[in-house]
CSV table of C-alpha atoms in Angstrom, one decimal:
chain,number,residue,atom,x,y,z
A,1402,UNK,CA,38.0,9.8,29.6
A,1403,UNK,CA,37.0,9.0,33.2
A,1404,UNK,CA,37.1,6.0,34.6
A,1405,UNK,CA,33.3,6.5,35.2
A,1406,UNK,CA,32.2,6.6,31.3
A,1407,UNK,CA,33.2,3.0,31.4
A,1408,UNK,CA,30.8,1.9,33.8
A,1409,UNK,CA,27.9,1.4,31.7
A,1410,UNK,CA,30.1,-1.4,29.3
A,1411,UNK,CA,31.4,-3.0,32.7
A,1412,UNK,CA,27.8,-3.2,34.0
A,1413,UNK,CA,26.9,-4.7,30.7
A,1414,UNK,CA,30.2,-7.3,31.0
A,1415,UNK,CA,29.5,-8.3,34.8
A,1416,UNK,CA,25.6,-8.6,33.8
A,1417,UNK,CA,26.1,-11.1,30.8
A,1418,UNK,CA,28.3,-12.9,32.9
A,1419,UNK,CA,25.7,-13.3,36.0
A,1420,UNK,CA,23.3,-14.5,32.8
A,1421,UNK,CA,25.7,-17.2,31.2
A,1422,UNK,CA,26.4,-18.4,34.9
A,1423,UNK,CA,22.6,-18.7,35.7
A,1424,UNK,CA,21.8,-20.0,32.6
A,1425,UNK,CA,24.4,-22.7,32.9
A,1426,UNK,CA,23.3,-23.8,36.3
A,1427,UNK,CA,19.5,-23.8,34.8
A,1428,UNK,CA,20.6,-26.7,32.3
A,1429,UNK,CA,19.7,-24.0,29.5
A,1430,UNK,CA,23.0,-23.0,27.7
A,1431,UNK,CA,21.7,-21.8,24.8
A,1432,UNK,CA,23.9,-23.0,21.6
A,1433,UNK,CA,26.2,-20.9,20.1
A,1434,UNK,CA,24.2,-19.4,17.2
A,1435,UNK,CA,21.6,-18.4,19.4
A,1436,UNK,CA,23.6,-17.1,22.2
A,1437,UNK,CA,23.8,-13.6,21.4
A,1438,UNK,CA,20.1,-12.9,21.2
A,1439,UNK,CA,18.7,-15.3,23.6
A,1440,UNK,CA,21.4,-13.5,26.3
A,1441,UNK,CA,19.8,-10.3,25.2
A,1442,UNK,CA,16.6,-10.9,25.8
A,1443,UNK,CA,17.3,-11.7,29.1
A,1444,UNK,CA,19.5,-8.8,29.7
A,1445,UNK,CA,16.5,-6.7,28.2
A,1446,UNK,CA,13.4,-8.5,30.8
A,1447,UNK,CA,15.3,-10.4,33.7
A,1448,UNK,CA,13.1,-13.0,32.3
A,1449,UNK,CA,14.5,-16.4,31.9
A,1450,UNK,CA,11.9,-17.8,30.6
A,1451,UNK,CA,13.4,-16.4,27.0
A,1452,UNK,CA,15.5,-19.5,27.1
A,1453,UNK,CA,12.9,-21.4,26.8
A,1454,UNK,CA,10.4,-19.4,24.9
A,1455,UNK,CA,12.6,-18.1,21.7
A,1456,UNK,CA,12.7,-20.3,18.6
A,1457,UNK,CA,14.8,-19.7,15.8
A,1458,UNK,CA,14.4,-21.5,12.1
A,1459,UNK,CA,17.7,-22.8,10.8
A,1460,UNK,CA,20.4,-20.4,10.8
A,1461,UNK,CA,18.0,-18.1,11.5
A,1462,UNK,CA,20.9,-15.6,12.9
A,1463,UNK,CA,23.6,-16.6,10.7
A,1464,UNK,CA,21.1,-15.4,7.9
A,1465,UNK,CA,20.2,-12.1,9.4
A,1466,UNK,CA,23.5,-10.9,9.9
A,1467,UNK,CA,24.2,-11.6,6.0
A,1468,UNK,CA,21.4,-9.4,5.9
A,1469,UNK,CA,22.3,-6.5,7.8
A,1470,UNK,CA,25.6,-6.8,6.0
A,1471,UNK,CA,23.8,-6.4,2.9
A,1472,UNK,CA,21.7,-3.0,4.1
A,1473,UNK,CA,18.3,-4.9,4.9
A,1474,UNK,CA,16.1,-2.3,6.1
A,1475,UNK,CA,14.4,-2.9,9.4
A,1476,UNK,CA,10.9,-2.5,10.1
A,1477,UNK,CA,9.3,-2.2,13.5
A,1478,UNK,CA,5.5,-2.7,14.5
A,1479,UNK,CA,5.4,0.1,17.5
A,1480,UNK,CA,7.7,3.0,17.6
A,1481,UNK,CA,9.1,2.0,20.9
A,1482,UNK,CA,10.5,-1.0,19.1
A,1483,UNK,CA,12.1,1.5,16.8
A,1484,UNK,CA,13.4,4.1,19.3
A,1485,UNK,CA,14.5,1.2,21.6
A,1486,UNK,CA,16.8,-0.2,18.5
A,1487,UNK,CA,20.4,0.6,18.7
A,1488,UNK,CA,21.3,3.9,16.8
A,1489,UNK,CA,24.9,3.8,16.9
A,1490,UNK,CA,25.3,0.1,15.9
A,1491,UNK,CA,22.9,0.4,12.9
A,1492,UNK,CA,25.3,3.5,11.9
A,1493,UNK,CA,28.1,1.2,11.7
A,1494,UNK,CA,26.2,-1.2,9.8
A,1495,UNK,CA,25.0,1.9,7.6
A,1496,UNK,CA,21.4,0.2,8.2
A,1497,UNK,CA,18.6,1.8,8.9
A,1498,UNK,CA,15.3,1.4,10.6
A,1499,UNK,CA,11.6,2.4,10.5
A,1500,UNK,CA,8.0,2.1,11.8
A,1501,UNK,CA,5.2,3.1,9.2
A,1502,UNK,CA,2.4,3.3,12.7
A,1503,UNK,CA,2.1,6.7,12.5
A,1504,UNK,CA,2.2,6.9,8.8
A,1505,UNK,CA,-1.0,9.1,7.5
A,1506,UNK,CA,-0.9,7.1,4.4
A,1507,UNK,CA,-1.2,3.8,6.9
A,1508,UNK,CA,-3.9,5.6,8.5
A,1509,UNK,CA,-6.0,6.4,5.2
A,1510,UNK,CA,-5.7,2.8,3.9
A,1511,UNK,CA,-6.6,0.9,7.6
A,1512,UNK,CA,-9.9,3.2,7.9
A,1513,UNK,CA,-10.1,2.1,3.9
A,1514,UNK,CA,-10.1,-1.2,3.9
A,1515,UNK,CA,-11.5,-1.1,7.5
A,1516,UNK,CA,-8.5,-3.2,9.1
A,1517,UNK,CA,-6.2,-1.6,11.8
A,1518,UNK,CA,-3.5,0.4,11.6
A,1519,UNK,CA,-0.8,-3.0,12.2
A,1520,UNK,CA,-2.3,-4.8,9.6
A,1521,UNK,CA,-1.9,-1.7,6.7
A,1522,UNK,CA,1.8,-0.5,8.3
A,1523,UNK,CA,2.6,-4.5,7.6
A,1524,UNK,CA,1.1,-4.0,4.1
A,1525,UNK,CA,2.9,-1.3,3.6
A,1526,UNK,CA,6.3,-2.6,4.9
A,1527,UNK,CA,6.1,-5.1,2.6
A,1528,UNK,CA,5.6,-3.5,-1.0
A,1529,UNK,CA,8.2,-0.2,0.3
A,1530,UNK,CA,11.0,-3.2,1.8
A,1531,UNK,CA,10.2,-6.4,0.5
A,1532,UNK,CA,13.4,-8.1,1.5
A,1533,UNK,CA,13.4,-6.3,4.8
A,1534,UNK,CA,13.5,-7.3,8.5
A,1535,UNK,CA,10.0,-7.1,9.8
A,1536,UNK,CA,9.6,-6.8,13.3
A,1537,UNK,CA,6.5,-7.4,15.8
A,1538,UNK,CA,6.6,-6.8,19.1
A,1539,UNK,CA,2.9,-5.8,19.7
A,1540,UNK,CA,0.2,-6.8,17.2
A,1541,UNK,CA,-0.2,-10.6,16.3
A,1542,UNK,CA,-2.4,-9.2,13.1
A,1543,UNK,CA,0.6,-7.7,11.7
A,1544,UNK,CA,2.0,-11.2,12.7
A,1545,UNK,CA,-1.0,-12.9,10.6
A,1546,UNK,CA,-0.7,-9.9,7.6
A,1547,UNK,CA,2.7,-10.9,7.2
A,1548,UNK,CA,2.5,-14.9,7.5
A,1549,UNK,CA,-0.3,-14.1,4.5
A,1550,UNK,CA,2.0,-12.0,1.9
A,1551,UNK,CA,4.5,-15.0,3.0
A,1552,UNK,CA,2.1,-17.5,1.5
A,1553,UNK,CA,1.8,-14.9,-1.3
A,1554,UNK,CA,5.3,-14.5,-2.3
A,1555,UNK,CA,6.9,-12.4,0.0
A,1556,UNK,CA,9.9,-13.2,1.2
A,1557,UNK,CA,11.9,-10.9,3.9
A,1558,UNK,CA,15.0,-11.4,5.1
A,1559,UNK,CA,14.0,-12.1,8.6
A,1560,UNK,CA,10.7,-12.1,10.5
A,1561,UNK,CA,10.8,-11.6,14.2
A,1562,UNK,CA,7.6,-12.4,15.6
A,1563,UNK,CA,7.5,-11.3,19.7
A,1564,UNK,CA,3.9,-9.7,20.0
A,1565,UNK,CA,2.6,-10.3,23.7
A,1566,UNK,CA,-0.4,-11.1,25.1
A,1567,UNK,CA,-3.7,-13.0,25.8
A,1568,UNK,CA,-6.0,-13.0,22.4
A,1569,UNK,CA,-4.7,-14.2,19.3
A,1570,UNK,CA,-1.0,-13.7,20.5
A,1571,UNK,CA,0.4,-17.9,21.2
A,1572,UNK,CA,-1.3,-18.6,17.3
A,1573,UNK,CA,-0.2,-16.2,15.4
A,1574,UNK,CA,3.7,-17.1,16.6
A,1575,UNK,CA,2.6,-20.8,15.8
A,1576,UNK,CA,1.2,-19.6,12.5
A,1577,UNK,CA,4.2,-17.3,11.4
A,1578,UNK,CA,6.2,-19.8,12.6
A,1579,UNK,CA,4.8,-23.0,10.7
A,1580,UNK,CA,4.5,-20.3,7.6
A,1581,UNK,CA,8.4,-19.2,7.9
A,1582,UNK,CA,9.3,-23.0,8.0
A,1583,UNK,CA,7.0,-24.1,5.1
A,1584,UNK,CA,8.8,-21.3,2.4
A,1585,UNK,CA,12.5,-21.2,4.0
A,1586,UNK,CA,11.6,-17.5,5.4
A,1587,UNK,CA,14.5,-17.4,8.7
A,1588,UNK,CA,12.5,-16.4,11.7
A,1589,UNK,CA,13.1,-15.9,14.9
A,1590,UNK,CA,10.0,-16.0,17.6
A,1591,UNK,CA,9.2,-16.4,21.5
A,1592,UNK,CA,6.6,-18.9,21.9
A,1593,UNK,CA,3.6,-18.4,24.9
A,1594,UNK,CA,2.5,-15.3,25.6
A,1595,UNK,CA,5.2,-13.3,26.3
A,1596,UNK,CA,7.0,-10.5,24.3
A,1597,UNK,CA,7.2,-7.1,23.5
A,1598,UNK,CA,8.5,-3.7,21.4
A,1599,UNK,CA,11.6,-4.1,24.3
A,1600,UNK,CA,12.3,-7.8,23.8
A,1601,UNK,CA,11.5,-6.9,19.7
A,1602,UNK,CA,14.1,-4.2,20.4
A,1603,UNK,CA,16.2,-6.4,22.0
A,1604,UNK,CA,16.9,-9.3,19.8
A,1605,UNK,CA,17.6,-6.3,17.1
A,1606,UNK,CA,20.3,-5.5,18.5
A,1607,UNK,CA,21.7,-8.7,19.3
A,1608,UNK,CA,22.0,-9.0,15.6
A,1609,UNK,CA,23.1,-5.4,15.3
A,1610,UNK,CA,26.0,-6.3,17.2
A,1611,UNK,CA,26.8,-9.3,15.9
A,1612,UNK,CA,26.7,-7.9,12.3
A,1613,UNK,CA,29.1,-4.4,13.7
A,1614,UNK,CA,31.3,-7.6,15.5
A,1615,UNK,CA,32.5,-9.3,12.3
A,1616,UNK,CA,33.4,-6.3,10.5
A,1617,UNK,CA,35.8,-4.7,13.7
A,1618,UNK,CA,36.1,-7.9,15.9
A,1619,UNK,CA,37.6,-5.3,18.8
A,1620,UNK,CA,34.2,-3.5,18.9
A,1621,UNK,CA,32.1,-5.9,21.9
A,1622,UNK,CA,32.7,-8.9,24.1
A,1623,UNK,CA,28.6,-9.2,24.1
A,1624,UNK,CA,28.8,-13.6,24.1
B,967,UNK,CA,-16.9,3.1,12.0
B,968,UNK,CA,-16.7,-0.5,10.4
B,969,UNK,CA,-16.9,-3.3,13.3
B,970,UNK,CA,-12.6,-4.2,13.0
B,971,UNK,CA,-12.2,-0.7,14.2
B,972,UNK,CA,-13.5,-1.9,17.6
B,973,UNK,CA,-11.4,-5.2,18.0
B,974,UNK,CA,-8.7,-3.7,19.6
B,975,UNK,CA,-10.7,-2.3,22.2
B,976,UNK,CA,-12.3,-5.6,22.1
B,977,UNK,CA,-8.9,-7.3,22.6
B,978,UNK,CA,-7.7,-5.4,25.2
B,979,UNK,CA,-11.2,-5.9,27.5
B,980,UNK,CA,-11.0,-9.8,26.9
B,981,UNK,CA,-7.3,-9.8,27.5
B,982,UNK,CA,-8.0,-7.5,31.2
B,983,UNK,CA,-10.8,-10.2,31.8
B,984,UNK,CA,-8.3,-13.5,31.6
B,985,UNK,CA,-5.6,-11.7,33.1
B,986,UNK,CA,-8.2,-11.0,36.4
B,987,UNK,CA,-9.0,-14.4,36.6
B,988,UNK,CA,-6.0,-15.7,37.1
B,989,UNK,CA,-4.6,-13.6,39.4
B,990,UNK,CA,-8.1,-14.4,41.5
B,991,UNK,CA,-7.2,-18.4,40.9
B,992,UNK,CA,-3.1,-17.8,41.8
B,993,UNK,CA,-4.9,-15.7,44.8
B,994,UNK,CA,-2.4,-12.7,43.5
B,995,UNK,CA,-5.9,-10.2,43.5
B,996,UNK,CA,-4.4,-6.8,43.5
B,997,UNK,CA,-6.7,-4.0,45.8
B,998,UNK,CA,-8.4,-2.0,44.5
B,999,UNK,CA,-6.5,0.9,44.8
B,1000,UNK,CA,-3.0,-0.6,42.6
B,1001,UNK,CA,-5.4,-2.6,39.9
B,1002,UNK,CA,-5.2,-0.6,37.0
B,1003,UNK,CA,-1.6,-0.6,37.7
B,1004,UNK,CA,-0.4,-3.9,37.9
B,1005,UNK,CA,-3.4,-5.8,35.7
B,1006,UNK,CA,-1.5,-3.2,32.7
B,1007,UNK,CA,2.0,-4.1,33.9
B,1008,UNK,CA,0.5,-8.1,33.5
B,1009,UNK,CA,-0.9,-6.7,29.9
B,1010,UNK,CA,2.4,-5.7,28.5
B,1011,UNK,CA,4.8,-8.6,29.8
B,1012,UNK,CA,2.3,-11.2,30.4
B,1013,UNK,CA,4.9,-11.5,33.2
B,1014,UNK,CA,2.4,-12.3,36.4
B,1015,UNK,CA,5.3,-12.1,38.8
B,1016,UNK,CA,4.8,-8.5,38.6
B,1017,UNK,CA,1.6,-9.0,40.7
B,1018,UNK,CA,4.2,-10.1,43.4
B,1019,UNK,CA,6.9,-7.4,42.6
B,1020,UNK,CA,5.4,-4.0,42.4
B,1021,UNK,CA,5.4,-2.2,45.6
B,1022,UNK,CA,3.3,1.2,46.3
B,1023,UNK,CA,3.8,4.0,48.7
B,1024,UNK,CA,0.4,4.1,50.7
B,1025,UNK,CA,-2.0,6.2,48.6
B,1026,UNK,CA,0.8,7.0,45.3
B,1027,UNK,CA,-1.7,6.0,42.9
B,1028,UNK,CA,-4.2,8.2,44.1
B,1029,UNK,CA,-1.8,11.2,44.7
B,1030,UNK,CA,-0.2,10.7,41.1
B,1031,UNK,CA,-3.8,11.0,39.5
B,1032,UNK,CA,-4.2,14.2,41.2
B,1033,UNK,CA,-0.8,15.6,39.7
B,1034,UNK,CA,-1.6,14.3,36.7
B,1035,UNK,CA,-5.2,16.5,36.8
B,1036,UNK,CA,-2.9,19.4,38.3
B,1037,UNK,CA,-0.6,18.8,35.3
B,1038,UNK,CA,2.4,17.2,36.4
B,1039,UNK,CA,4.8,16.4,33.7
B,1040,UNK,CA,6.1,12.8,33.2
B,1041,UNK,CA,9.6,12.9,32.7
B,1042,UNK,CA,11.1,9.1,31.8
B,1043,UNK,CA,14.7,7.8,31.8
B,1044,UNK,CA,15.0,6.3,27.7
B,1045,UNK,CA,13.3,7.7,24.4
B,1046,UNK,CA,11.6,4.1,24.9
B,1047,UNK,CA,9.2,4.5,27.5
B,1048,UNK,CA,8.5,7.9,26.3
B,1049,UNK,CA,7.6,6.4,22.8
B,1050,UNK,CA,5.5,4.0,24.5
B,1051,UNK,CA,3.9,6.9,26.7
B,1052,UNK,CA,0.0,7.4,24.9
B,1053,UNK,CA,-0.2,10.5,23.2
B,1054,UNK,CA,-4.2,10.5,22.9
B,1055,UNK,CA,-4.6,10.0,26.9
B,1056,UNK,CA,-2.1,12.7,27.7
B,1057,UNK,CA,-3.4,14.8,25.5
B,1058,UNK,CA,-7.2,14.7,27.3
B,1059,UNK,CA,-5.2,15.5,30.7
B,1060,UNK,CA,-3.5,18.3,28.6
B,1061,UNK,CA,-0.3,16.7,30.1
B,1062,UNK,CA,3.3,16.5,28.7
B,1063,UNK,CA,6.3,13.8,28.9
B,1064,UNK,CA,9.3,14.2,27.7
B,1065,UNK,CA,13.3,12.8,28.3
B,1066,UNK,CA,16.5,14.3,28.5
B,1067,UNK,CA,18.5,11.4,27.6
B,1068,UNK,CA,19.3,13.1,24.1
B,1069,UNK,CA,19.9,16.7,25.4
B,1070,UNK,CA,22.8,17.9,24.7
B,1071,UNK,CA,23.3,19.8,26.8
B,1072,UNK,CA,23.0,16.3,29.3
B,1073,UNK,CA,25.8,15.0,27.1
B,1074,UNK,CA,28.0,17.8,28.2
B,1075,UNK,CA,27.7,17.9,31.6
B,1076,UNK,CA,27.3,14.2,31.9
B,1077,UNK,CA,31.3,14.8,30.0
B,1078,UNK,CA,32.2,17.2,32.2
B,1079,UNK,CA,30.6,15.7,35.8
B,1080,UNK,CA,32.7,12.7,34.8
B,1081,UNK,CA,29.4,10.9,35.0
B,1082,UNK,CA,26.5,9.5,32.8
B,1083,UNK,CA,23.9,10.8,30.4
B,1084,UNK,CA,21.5,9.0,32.8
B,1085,UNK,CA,22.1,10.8,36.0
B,1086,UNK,CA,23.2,14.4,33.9
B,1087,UNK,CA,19.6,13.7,32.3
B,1088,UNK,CA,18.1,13.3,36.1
B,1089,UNK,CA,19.9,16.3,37.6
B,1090,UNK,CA,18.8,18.5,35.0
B,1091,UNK,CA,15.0,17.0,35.2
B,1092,UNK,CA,15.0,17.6,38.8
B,1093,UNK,CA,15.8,21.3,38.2
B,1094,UNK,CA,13.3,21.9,35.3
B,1095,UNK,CA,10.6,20.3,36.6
B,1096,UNK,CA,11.1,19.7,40.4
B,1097,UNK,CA,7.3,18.6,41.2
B,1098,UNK,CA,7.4,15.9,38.3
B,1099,UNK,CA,6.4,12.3,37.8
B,1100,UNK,CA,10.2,10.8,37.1
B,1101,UNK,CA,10.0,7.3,35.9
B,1102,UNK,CA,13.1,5.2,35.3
B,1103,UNK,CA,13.1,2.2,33.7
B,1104,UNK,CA,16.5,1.5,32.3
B,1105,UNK,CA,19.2,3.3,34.5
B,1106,UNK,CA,19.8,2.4,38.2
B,1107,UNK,CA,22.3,5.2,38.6
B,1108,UNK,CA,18.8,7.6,37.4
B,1109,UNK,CA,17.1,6.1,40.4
B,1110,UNK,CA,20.0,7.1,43.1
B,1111,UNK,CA,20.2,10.6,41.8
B,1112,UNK,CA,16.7,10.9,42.5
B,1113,UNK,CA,17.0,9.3,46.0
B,1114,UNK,CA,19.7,11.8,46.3
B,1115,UNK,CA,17.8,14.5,45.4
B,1116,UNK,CA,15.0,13.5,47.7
B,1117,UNK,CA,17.7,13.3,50.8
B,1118,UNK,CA,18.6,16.9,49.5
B,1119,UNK,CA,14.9,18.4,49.6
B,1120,UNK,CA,13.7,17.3,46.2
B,1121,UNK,CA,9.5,16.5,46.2
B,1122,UNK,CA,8.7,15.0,43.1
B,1123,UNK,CA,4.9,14.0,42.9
B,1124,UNK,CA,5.9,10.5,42.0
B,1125,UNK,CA,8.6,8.3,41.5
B,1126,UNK,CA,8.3,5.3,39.0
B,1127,UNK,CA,11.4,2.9,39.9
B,1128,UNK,CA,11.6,0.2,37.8
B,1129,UNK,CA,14.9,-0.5,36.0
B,1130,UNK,CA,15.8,-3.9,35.1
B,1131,UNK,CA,19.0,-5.6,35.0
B,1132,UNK,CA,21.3,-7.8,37.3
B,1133,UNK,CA,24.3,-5.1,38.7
B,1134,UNK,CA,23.0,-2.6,41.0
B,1135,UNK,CA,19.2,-2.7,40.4
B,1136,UNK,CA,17.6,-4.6,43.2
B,1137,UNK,CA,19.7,-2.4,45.5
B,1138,UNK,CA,18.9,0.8,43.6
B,1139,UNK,CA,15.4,0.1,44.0
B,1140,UNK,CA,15.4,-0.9,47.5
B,1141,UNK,CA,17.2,2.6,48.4
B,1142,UNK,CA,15.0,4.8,46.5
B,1143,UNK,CA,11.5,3.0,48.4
B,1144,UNK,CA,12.9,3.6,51.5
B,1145,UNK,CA,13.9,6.9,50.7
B,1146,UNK,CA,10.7,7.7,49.5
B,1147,UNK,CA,8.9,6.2,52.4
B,1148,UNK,CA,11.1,8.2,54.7
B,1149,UNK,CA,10.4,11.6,53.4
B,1150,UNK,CA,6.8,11.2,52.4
B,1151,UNK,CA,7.3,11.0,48.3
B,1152,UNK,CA,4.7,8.7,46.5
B,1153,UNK,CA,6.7,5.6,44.4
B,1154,UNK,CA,6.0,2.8,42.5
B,1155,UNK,CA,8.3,0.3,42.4
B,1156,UNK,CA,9.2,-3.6,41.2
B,1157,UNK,CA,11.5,-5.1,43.6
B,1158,UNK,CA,13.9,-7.7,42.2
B,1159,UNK,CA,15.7,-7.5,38.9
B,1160,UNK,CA,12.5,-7.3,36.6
B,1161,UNK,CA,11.3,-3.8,35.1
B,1162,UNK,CA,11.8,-2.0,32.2
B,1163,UNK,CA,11.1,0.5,29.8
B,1164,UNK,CA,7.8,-1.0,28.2
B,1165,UNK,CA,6.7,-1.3,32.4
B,1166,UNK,CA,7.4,2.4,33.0
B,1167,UNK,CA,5.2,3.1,29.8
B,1168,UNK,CA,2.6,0.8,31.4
B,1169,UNK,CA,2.5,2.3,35.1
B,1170,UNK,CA,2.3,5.9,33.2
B,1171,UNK,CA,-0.4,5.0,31.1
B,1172,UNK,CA,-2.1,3.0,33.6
B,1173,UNK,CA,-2.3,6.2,35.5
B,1174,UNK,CA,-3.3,8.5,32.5
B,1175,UNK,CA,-6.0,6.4,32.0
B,1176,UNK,CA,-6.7,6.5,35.5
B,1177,UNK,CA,-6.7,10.2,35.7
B,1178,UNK,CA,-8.5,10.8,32.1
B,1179,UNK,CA,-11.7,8.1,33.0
B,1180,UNK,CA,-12.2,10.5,36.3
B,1181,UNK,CA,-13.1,13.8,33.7
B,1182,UNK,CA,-14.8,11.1,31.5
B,1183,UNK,CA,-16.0,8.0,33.4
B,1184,UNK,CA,-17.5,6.8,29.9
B,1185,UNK,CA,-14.0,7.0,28.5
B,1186,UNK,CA,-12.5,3.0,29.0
B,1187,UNK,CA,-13.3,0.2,31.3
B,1188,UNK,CA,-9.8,-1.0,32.1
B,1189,UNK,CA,-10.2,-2.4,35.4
């Protein structure tokens, strides 16, 4: 090998560095469970913000690495959430992902029940994986579908709730939130507006990695 | 159509309507000639430094809508911000996008150039479709081939710079701008370390949308 096919790790190494330094001087170490993903983000947006703005339930992380562990199945809102998550860690986890967007079944039962296509790939999620990881990094009603089945029974392994935006977007974190507290459902959410299928991406693979970590410790230096 | 079929469009409208009236109050009021571009950058990060960072050649918007009408293909830098590219608006303009990243064919010659898939995926984009729209949100190394190309006689019909990240990323994008400017190439770049895939998707779409209400001026009211 070249020396040049190591310059994307080394970028990555000198980059988490620059954000542990910054964040330090900032006051806004994050604590060591929620290192990994909250580093991540930032990687992911430049955005410090992400310090302040992710919120994670107790042992939030700790949980959804046993998960991966186990084979959870993780379910995205967008398809750029899904093609954005890590293919090479998940093989090492032998995990596997999905989006159910552009599902024609999805598509049938939205124009059905006359919803949107979020709210039915949600439905959906949930009776095909209903221990899975959901994921939203785009529509707070497949925030709202899921804090519902939540009230209703469901219970997934982890909910990541990033949707972005102006309308609807700052309650239905504080809804999914309150709803994930309430019923002992680990999630993991940025408050405010901000988000997105990249930051939803993002803390994916923060757990990827953690999870591929603890079974070959010589694998990444990502903290 | 039952009336929840409309709330996204809804949504979206009300969202454009608060995100112009606070860039009026923080004085940030973009002309009219970069709007769609960065009020849809705003609408995916709810990041309103972006009013600050993005910087346009004189006239790019207007020249990439006319390649867009004239066909240009969008050629982007991760399977991301192609996945986040919109299918329905690029199919009015009868356009394409598509990445190289997974070619493999990229893979080998990134191996054997002793380089990465990111610049191998460039090179070989800059061959097959020389009068592109290349758009890079990820890889800095993707934007310095193409200033390279451009010192070497390349004329895409846009550049779309914005990789994010802390090592190499500011500078990469300060390069490629003044390239551009120097040789007469349209770009659109955000200076500083923010960008990202889900803002290359944006700009692209922006200008789809741009390009497609022109043939259809009933089509969206984005602005």
């Amino acid at each position: 090998m070249t020396p040049q096919h190591h310059l994307p790790a080394d970028i990555e190494r000198t980059s988490i560095r620059i954000i542990t330094e910054e964040l330090d001087m900032m006051g806004l170490t994050p604590p060591p469970e929620h290192e990994a993903v909250v580093k991540r983000v930032i990687h992911t947006t430049a955005d410090f913000d992400y310090a302040r703005n992710l919120r994670f339930t107790p042992h939030a992380v700790e949980q959804a690495v046993k998960a991966l562990h186990a084979g959870a199945v993780i379910v995205t809102d967008t398809n750029m959430a899904l093609a954005g998550i890590t293919k090479p860690g998940l093989a090492k986890l032998g995990g596997m992902a999905c989006c159910y967007m552009a599902d024609p079944e999805v598509a049938a039962a939205a124009k059905e029940a006359g919803t949107t296509r979020a709210v039915a790939a949600m439905k959906k999620a949930a009776q095909e994986h209903p221990g899975a990881i959901l994921t939203v990094g785009n529509a707070p009603t497949a925030l709202l579908t899921i804090a519902e089945q939540i009230e209703n029974g469901l219970r997934p392994a982890l909910v990541i709730g990033v949707p972005v935006g102006f309308v609807n977007v700052v309650e239905s974190k504080e809804r999914l939130f309150a709803v994930c507290e309430k019923h002992g459902v680990p999630a993991i959410a940025a408050m405010g507006r901000k988000g997105g299928s990249n930051v939803a991406a993002a803390i994916c693979n923060a757990l990827i990695y953690s999870a591929a970590e603890m079974l070959d410790p010589s694998a990444r230096g990502w903290k």
